[in-house]
């Protein structure tokens, strides 16, 4: 397992943002981490990517302990936040070079990766354009690809398709499938319940706890409904 979590909690004063959650994620798995706004998804993710220390419990990511090896975790994962992560005032090529340097890639590797990425995304004609001039959908796809530059074992995506049109969302999920087929584990939060159908397994958080965890097919059978949206509604309404 590339992610192992046991009774992980995060407490702010009297408020339990994440309350003793436990789960495992395997290599190459697309794992959906779902829940309404305020359910604790992003807080849980921050603990797993090494930028927030848990209050209690255990977790390892890519074999590294979240308490002791936060820096090692950061080197072995890719991360894409809700807000677009690249720099609008740099060109596409400059962004790739900049982040390649942050990830510790050599100049020759950055050059090689840059050409490959630009060709794969079909951005040859606009490689010297400022990222700020790109449509949102292209920005998201570029941000995803840059997060994979250093060939991480796991990529964490925090609501990556928020605000983009349905066609772009579908294209973005094609990139996710491509990464998973290469053995990269994809840990994705989303509030689009139709996207839950694209995941291998799904967990649903309600008020800081994981209230359901299984394949979309089995969850629909368990709750006797036709869609993941209906599963979510049943859980949210208690």
PDB file of C-alpha atoms in Angstrom:
ATOM      1  CA  UNK A   1       0.000   0.000   0.000  1.00  0.00           C
ATOM      2  CA  UNK A   2       1.336   3.466  -0.866  1.00  0.00           C
ATOM      3  CA  UNK A   3      -0.930   5.302   1.606  1.00  0.00           C
ATOM      4  CA  UNK A   4      -1.774   3.823   5.014  1.00  0.00           C
ATOM      5  CA  UNK A   5      -3.886   5.778   7.505  1.00  0.00           C
ATOM      6  CA  UNK A   6      -4.951   4.600  10.958  1.00  0.00           C
ATOM      7  CA  UNK A   7      -7.159   6.624  13.343  1.00  0.00           C
ATOM      8  CA  UNK A   8      -5.815   9.923  11.990  1.00  0.00           C
ATOM      9  CA  UNK A   9      -7.231  13.042  13.673  1.00  0.00           C
ATOM     10  CA  UNK A  10      -6.826  16.821  13.527  1.00  0.00           C
ATOM     11  CA  UNK A  11      -8.249  18.923  16.334  1.00  0.00           C
ATOM     12  CA  UNK A  12      -8.533  22.714  16.525  1.00  0.00           C
ATOM     13  CA  UNK A  13      -9.439  23.575  20.123  1.00  0.00           C
ATOM     14  CA  UNK A  14     -12.724  21.768  20.790  1.00  0.00           C
ATOM     15  CA  UNK A  15     -13.412  21.206  17.084  1.00  0.00           C
ATOM     16  CA  UNK A  16     -12.519  17.837  15.489  1.00  0.00           C
ATOM     17  CA  UNK A  17     -11.927  18.673  11.832  1.00  0.00           C
ATOM     18  CA  UNK A  18     -10.784  15.098  11.125  1.00  0.00           C
ATOM     19  CA  UNK A  19     -11.986  12.403  13.510  1.00  0.00           C
ATOM     20  CA  UNK A  20     -10.080   9.087  13.598  1.00  0.00           C
ATOM     21  CA  UNK A  21     -10.141   8.227   9.906  1.00  0.00           C
ATOM     22  CA  UNK A  22      -8.600   4.965   8.622  1.00  0.00           C
ATOM     23  CA  UNK A  23      -8.029   3.729   5.050  1.00  0.00           C
ATOM     24  CA  UNK A  24      -5.413   2.337   2.654  1.00  0.00           C
ATOM     25  CA  UNK A  25      -4.651   3.192  -0.995  1.00  0.00           C
ATOM     26  CA  UNK A  26      -2.815   0.871  -3.395  1.00  0.00           C
ATOM     27  CA  UNK A  27      -0.342   1.561  -6.214  1.00  0.00           C
ATOM     28  CA  UNK A  28      -1.967   2.882  -9.376  1.00  0.00           C
ATOM     29  CA  UNK A  29      -5.345   3.264  -7.701  1.00  0.00           C
ATOM     30  CA  UNK A  30      -7.636   6.233  -8.352  1.00  0.00           C
ATOM     31  CA  UNK A  31      -8.954   6.967  -4.876  1.00  0.00           C
ATOM     32  CA  UNK A  32     -11.820   9.446  -4.555  1.00  0.00           C
ATOM     33  CA  UNK A  33     -11.938  11.404  -1.307  1.00  0.00           C
ATOM     34  CA  UNK A  34     -15.403  12.937  -1.213  1.00  0.00           C
ATOM     35  CA  UNK A  35     -17.470  15.080   1.080  1.00  0.00           C
ATOM     36  CA  UNK A  36     -19.342  18.356   1.309  1.00  0.00           C
ATOM     37  CA  UNK A  37     -17.483  21.620   1.938  1.00  0.00           C
ATOM     38  CA  UNK A  38     -16.344  21.601   5.568  1.00  0.00           C
ATOM     39  CA  UNK A  39     -16.408  17.798   5.874  1.00  0.00           C
ATOM     40  CA  UNK A  40     -12.642  17.674   6.535  1.00  0.00           C
ATOM     41  CA  UNK A  41     -11.295  16.585   3.130  1.00  0.00           C
ATOM     42  CA  UNK A  42      -8.721  19.325   2.649  1.00  0.00           C
ATOM     43  CA  UNK A  43      -7.583  19.175   6.297  1.00  0.00           C
ATOM     44  CA  UNK A  44      -6.988  15.418   5.917  1.00  0.00           C
ATOM     45  CA  UNK A  45      -5.115  15.930   2.647  1.00  0.00           C
ATOM     46  CA  UNK A  46      -2.847  18.578   4.221  1.00  0.00           C
ATOM     47  CA  UNK A  47      -1.751  16.038   6.836  1.00  0.00           C
ATOM     48  CA  UNK A  48      -0.992  13.446   4.144  1.00  0.00           C
ATOM     49  CA  UNK A  49       1.099  15.804   1.989  1.00  0.00           C
ATOM     50  CA  UNK A  50       3.247  16.893   4.944  1.00  0.00           C
ATOM     51  CA  UNK A  51       2.128  20.500   5.444  1.00  0.00           C
ATOM     52  CA  UNK A  52       0.028  19.961   8.591  1.00  0.00           C
ATOM     53  CA  UNK A  53       0.926  17.772  11.566  1.00  0.00           C
ATOM     54  CA  UNK A  54      -1.793  15.400  12.842  1.00  0.00           C
ATOM     55  CA  UNK A  55      -3.143  15.702  16.386  1.00  0.00           C
ATOM     56  CA  UNK A  56      -3.141  11.905  16.762  1.00  0.00           C
ATOM     57  CA  UNK A  57      -3.163   8.634  14.839  1.00  0.00           C
ATOM     58  CA  UNK A  58      -0.757   7.129  12.300  1.00  0.00           C
ATOM     59  CA  UNK A  59      -0.137   7.592   8.582  1.00  0.00           C
ATOM     60  CA  UNK A  60       2.515   6.745   6.013  1.00  0.00           C
ATOM     61  CA  UNK A  61       2.669   8.108   2.461  1.00  0.00           C
ATOM     62  CA  UNK A  62       5.018   6.486  -0.088  1.00  0.00           C
ATOM     63  CA  UNK A  63       6.534   4.629   2.858  1.00  0.00           C
ATOM     64  CA  UNK A  64       7.288   7.798   4.840  1.00  0.00           C
ATOM     65  CA  UNK A  65       5.854   8.716   8.248  1.00  0.00           C
ATOM     66  CA  UNK A  66       3.759  11.914   8.273  1.00  0.00           C
ATOM     67  CA  UNK A  67       5.254  12.965  11.621  1.00  0.00           C
ATOM     68  CA  UNK A  68       8.948  12.248  11.014  1.00  0.00           C
ATOM     69  CA  UNK A  69       9.420  12.405   7.236  1.00  0.00           C
ATOM     70  CA  UNK A  70       7.300  15.304   5.955  1.00  0.00           C
ATOM     71  CA  UNK A  71      10.090  16.559   3.657  1.00  0.00           C
ATOM     72  CA  UNK A  72      10.591  13.094   2.138  1.00  0.00           C
ATOM     73  CA  UNK A  73       6.850  12.895   1.468  1.00  0.00           C
ATOM     74  CA  UNK A  74       6.941  16.225  -0.404  1.00  0.00           C
ATOM     75  CA  UNK A  75       9.747  14.940  -2.661  1.00  0.00           C
ATOM     76  CA  UNK A  76       7.824  11.774  -3.564  1.00  0.00           C
ATOM     77  CA  UNK A  77       4.411  13.239  -4.355  1.00  0.00           C
ATOM     78  CA  UNK A  78       2.852  15.616  -6.842  1.00  0.00           C
ATOM     79  CA  UNK A  79       0.241  18.117  -5.662  1.00  0.00           C
ATOM     80  CA  UNK A  80      -2.321  20.267  -7.418  1.00  0.00           C
ATOM     81  CA  UNK A  81      -4.406  22.631  -5.318  1.00  0.00           C
ATOM     82  CA  UNK A  82      -7.919  23.983  -5.845  1.00  0.00           C
ATOM     83  CA  UNK A  83      -6.434  27.289  -6.968  1.00  0.00           C
ATOM     84  CA  UNK A  84      -4.295  27.229 -10.103  1.00  0.00           C
ATOM     85  CA  UNK A  85      -0.694  26.708  -8.953  1.00  0.00           C
ATOM     86  CA  UNK A  86       1.428  28.023 -11.846  1.00  0.00           C
ATOM     87  CA  UNK A  87       2.639  31.594 -12.388  1.00  0.00           C
ATOM     88  CA  UNK A  88       0.497  33.690 -14.742  1.00  0.00           C
ATOM     89  CA  UNK A  89       3.343  36.130 -15.488  1.00  0.00           C
ATOM     90  CA  UNK A  90       5.735  33.424 -16.697  1.00  0.00           C
ATOM     91  CA  UNK A  91       5.488  31.653 -20.047  1.00  0.00           C
ATOM     92  CA  UNK A  92       4.485  27.998 -20.288  1.00  0.00           C
ATOM     93  CA  UNK A  93       8.118  27.026 -20.900  1.00  0.00           C
ATOM     94  CA  UNK A  94       9.389  29.201 -18.035  1.00  0.00           C
ATOM     95  CA  UNK A  95       6.878  27.622 -15.617  1.00  0.00           C
ATOM     96  CA  UNK A  96       7.997  24.118 -16.581  1.00  0.00           C
ATOM     97  CA  UNK A  97      11.686  25.094 -16.165  1.00  0.00           C
ATOM     98  CA  UNK A  98      11.010  26.775 -12.818  1.00  0.00           C
ATOM     99  CA  UNK A  99       9.116  23.852 -11.297  1.00  0.00           C
ATOM    100  CA  UNK A 100      11.568  21.341 -12.771  1.00  0.00           C
ATOM    101  CA  UNK A 101      14.281  23.166 -10.835  1.00  0.00           C
ATOM    102  CA  UNK A 102      12.235  23.076  -7.624  1.00  0.00           C
ATOM    103  CA  UNK A 103      11.772  19.323  -8.070  1.00  0.00           C
ATOM    104  CA  UNK A 104      15.556  18.940  -8.403  1.00  0.00           C
ATOM    105  CA  UNK A 105      15.691  17.843 -12.049  1.00  0.00           C
ATOM    106  CA  UNK A 106      18.895  18.416 -14.036  1.00  0.00           C
ATOM    107  CA  UNK A 107      18.929  21.002 -16.861  1.00  0.00           C
ATOM    108  CA  UNK A 108      19.058  18.290 -19.509  1.00  0.00           C
ATOM    109  CA  UNK A 109      16.160  16.417 -17.857  1.00  0.00           C
ATOM    110  CA  UNK A 110      14.108  19.639 -17.634  1.00  0.00           C
ATOM    111  CA  UNK A 111      14.716  20.331 -21.344  1.00  0.00           C
ATOM    112  CA  UNK A 112      13.727  16.780 -22.274  1.00  0.00           C
ATOM    113  CA  UNK A 113      10.628  16.808 -20.030  1.00  0.00           C
ATOM    114  CA  UNK A 114       9.610  20.267 -21.223  1.00  0.00           C
ATOM    115  CA  UNK A 115       9.593  19.264 -24.900  1.00  0.00           C
ATOM    116  CA  UNK A 116       7.742  16.036 -24.120  1.00  0.00           C
ATOM    117  CA  UNK A 117       5.075  17.772 -22.029  1.00  0.00           C
ATOM    118  CA  UNK A 118       4.497  20.597 -24.543  1.00  0.00           C
ATOM    119  CA  UNK A 119       4.135  18.082 -27.399  1.00  0.00           C
ATOM    120  CA  UNK A 120       1.809  15.798 -25.396  1.00  0.00           C
ATOM    121  CA  UNK A 121      -0.509  18.699 -24.560  1.00  0.00           C
ATOM    122  CA  UNK A 122      -0.316  20.172 -28.068  1.00  0.00           C
ATOM    123  CA  UNK A 123       1.003  23.515 -26.814  1.00  0.00           C
ATOM    124  CA  UNK A 124       3.845  23.929 -29.319  1.00  0.00           C
ATOM    125  CA  UNK A 125       2.375  27.116 -30.840  1.00  0.00           C
ATOM    126  CA  UNK A 126       1.859  28.841 -27.464  1.00  0.00           C
ATOM    127  CA  UNK A 127       4.860  27.569 -25.459  1.00  0.00           C
ATOM    128  CA  UNK A 128       6.288  31.111 -25.278  1.00  0.00           C
ATOM    129  CA  UNK A 129       2.956  32.697 -24.304  1.00  0.00           C
ATOM    130  CA  UNK A 130       2.235  33.791 -20.735  1.00  0.00           C
ATOM    131  CA  UNK A 131       0.311  31.187 -18.754  1.00  0.00           C
ATOM    132  CA  UNK A 132      -2.152  33.943 -17.772  1.00  0.00           C
ATOM    133  CA  UNK A 133      -3.349  34.054 -21.385  1.00  0.00           C
ATOM    134  CA  UNK A 134      -4.462  30.391 -21.391  1.00  0.00           C
ATOM    135  CA  UNK A 135      -8.103  29.327 -20.876  1.00  0.00           C
ATOM    136  CA  UNK A 136      -8.788  27.832 -17.422  1.00  0.00           C
ATOM    137  CA  UNK A 137      -9.101  24.283 -18.758  1.00  0.00           C
ATOM    138  CA  UNK A 138      -5.653  24.427 -20.364  1.00  0.00           C
ATOM    139  CA  UNK A 139      -4.198  25.908 -17.189  1.00  0.00           C
ATOM    140  CA  UNK A 140      -5.562  22.975 -15.195  1.00  0.00           C
ATOM    141  CA  UNK A 141      -4.177  20.396 -17.628  1.00  0.00           C
ATOM    142  CA  UNK A 142      -0.774  22.116 -17.633  1.00  0.00           C
ATOM    143  CA  UNK A 143      -0.749  22.324 -13.827  1.00  0.00           C
ATOM    144  CA  UNK A 144      -1.516  18.592 -13.607  1.00  0.00           C
ATOM    145  CA  UNK A 145       1.284  17.725 -16.028  1.00  0.00           C
ATOM    146  CA  UNK A 146       3.788  19.944 -14.188  1.00  0.00           C
ATOM    147  CA  UNK A 147       2.869  18.198 -10.904  1.00  0.00           C
ATOM    148  CA  UNK A 148       4.023  14.946 -12.574  1.00  0.00           C
ATOM    149  CA  UNK A 149       7.334  16.348 -13.910  1.00  0.00           C
ATOM    150  CA  UNK A 150       9.479  14.587 -11.288  1.00  0.00           C
ATOM    151  CA  UNK A 151       7.644  11.254 -11.774  1.00  0.00           C
ATOM    152  CA  UNK A 152       6.148  11.031  -8.268  1.00  0.00           C
ATOM    153  CA  UNK A 153       4.655   7.822  -6.851  1.00  0.00           C
ATOM    154  CA  UNK A 154       1.459   9.614  -5.825  1.00  0.00           C
ATOM    155  CA  UNK A 155      -0.369  12.723  -7.021  1.00  0.00           C
ATOM    156  CA  UNK A 156      -2.789  14.563  -4.756  1.00  0.00           C
ATOM    157  CA  UNK A 157      -5.495  16.577  -6.536  1.00  0.00           C
ATOM    158  CA  UNK A 158      -7.635  18.959  -4.478  1.00  0.00           C
ATOM    159  CA  UNK A 159     -10.864  19.602  -6.448  1.00  0.00           C
ATOM    160  CA  UNK A 160      -8.889  19.905  -9.713  1.00  0.00           C
ATOM    161  CA  UNK A 161     -11.889  20.365 -12.022  1.00  0.00           C
ATOM    162  CA  UNK A 162     -13.663  23.106 -10.076  1.00  0.00           C
ATOM    163  CA  UNK A 163     -15.046  25.778 -12.394  1.00  0.00           C
ATOM    164  CA  UNK A 164     -14.204  24.101 -15.716  1.00  0.00           C
ATOM    165  CA  UNK A 165     -16.717  23.023 -18.368  1.00  0.00           C
ATOM    166  CA  UNK A 166     -17.889  19.375 -18.716  1.00  0.00           C
ATOM    167  CA  UNK A 167     -15.797  18.664 -21.842  1.00  0.00           C
ATOM    168  CA  UNK A 168     -12.608  19.912 -20.156  1.00  0.00           C
ATOM    169  CA  UNK A 169     -13.464  17.877 -17.053  1.00  0.00           C
ATOM    170  CA  UNK A 170     -13.703  14.746 -19.204  1.00  0.00           C
ATOM    171  CA  UNK A 171     -10.346  15.539 -20.864  1.00  0.00           C
ATOM    172  CA  UNK A 172      -8.790  16.105 -17.443  1.00  0.00           C
ATOM    173  CA  UNK A 173      -9.979  12.684 -16.283  1.00  0.00           C
ATOM    174  CA  UNK A 174      -8.343  11.143 -19.349  1.00  0.00           C
ATOM    175  CA  UNK A 175      -5.031  12.554 -18.021  1.00  0.00           C
ATOM    176  CA  UNK A 176      -5.801  11.001 -14.607  1.00  0.00           C
ATOM    177  CA  UNK A 177      -6.424   7.564 -16.196  1.00  0.00           C
ATOM    178  CA  UNK A 178      -3.190   7.859 -18.171  1.00  0.00           C
ATOM    179  CA  UNK A 179      -1.225   8.571 -14.967  1.00  0.00           C
ATOM    180  CA  UNK A 180      -2.877   5.656 -13.126  1.00  0.00           C
ATOM    181  CA  UNK A 181      -2.079   3.298 -16.021  1.00  0.00           C
ATOM    182  CA  UNK A 182       1.605   4.184 -15.497  1.00  0.00           C
ATOM    183  CA  UNK A 183       1.335   3.032 -11.877  1.00  0.00           C
ATOM    184  CA  UNK A 184       0.946   6.484 -10.315  1.00  0.00           C
ATOM    185  CA  UNK A 185      -1.526   6.552  -7.433  1.00  0.00           C
ATOM    186  CA  UNK A 186      -4.125   9.320  -7.765  1.00  0.00           C
ATOM    187  CA  UNK A 187      -5.726  10.712  -4.610  1.00  0.00           C
ATOM    188  CA  UNK A 188      -8.464  13.119  -5.672  1.00  0.00           C
ATOM    189  CA  UNK A 189     -10.997  15.233  -3.796  1.00  0.00           C
ATOM    190  CA  UNK A 190     -14.054  16.430  -5.670  1.00  0.00           C
ATOM    191  CA  UNK A 191     -17.536  17.690  -4.933  1.00  0.00           C
ATOM    192  CA  UNK A 192     -18.796  16.510  -8.351  1.00  0.00           C
ATOM    193  CA  UNK A 193     -20.543  13.252  -7.521  1.00  0.00           C
ATOM    194  CA  UNK A 194     -20.522  12.085 -11.148  1.00  0.00           C
ATOM    195  CA  UNK A 195     -16.702  12.119 -10.954  1.00  0.00           C
ATOM    196  CA  UNK A 196     -16.894   9.614  -8.097  1.00  0.00           C
ATOM    197  CA  UNK A 197     -18.028   7.085 -10.727  1.00  0.00           C
ATOM    198  CA  UNK A 198     -14.600   7.387 -12.401  1.00  0.00           C
ATOM    199  CA  UNK A 199     -12.696   6.306  -9.267  1.00  0.00           C
ATOM    200  CA  UNK A 200     -11.608   2.754  -8.400  1.00  0.00           C
ATOM    201  CA  UNK A 201     -12.736   3.292  -4.807  1.00  0.00           C
ATOM    202  CA  UNK A 202     -14.406   6.132  -2.992  1.00  0.00           C
ATOM    203  CA  UNK A 203     -14.529   7.318   0.600  1.00  0.00           C
ATOM    204  CA  UNK A 204     -17.202   9.774   1.732  1.00  0.00           C
ATOM    205  CA  UNK A 205     -16.542  12.062   4.694  1.00  0.00           C
ATOM    206  CA  UNK A 206     -19.319  13.540   6.829  1.00  0.00           C
ATOM    207  CA  UNK A 207     -18.444  15.866   9.737  1.00  0.00           C
ATOM    208  CA  UNK A 208     -14.815  14.746   9.928  1.00  0.00           C
ATOM    209  CA  UNK A 209     -15.493  10.988   9.764  1.00  0.00           C
ATOM    210  CA  UNK A 210     -15.374   8.508   6.885  1.00  0.00           C
ATOM    211  CA  UNK A 211     -18.943   7.208   6.719  1.00  0.00           C
ATOM    212  CA  UNK A 212     -18.572   5.030   3.596  1.00  0.00           C
ATOM    213  CA  UNK A 213     -15.685   3.444   1.679  1.00  0.00           C
ATOM    214  CA  UNK A 214     -15.886   1.034  -1.259  1.00  0.00           C
ATOM    215  CA  UNK A 215     -16.107   0.857  -5.056  1.00  0.00           C
ATOM    216  CA  UNK A 216     -18.811   3.089  -6.591  1.00  0.00           C
ATOM    217  CA  UNK A 217     -20.683  -0.050  -7.735  1.00  0.00           C
ATOM    218  CA  UNK A 218     -20.731  -1.599  -4.256  1.00  0.00           C
ATOM    219  CA  UNK A 219     -21.688   1.672  -2.557  1.00  0.00           C
ATOM    220  CA  UNK A 220     -24.683   2.055  -4.881  1.00  0.00           C
ATOM    221  CA  UNK A 221     -25.707  -1.528  -4.107  1.00  0.00           C
ATOM    222  CA  UNK A 222     -25.210  -1.005  -0.366  1.00  0.00           C
ATOM    223  CA  UNK A 223     -27.446   2.070  -0.305  1.00  0.00           C
ATOM    224  CA  UNK A 224     -29.845   0.682  -2.927  1.00  0.00           C
ATOM    225  CA  UNK A 225     -29.572   3.718  -5.227  1.00  0.00           C
ATOM    226  CA  UNK A 226     -28.680   4.379  -8.874  1.00  0.00           C
ATOM    227  CA  UNK A 227     -26.040   7.109  -8.550  1.00  0.00           C
ATOM    228  CA  UNK A 228     -23.190   8.269  -6.310  1.00  0.00           C
ATOM    229  CA  UNK A 229     -25.090  11.512  -5.838  1.00  0.00           C
ATOM    230  CA  UNK A 230     -27.891   9.530  -4.197  1.00  0.00           C
ATOM    231  CA  UNK A 231     -25.365   7.701  -1.985  1.00  0.00           C
ATOM    232  CA  UNK A 232     -23.990  11.063  -0.886  1.00  0.00           C
ATOM    233  CA  UNK A 233     -27.455  12.488  -0.190  1.00  0.00           C
ATOM    234  CA  UNK A 234     -28.409   9.484   1.957  1.00  0.00           C
ATOM    235  CA  UNK A 235     -25.236   9.877   4.021  1.00  0.00           C
ATOM    236  CA  UNK A 236     -25.468  13.656   4.293  1.00  0.00           C
ATOM    237  CA  UNK A 237     -29.053  13.430   5.522  1.00  0.00           C
ATOM    238  CA  UNK A 238     -28.135  10.785   8.074  1.00  0.00           C
TER     239      UNK A 238
END
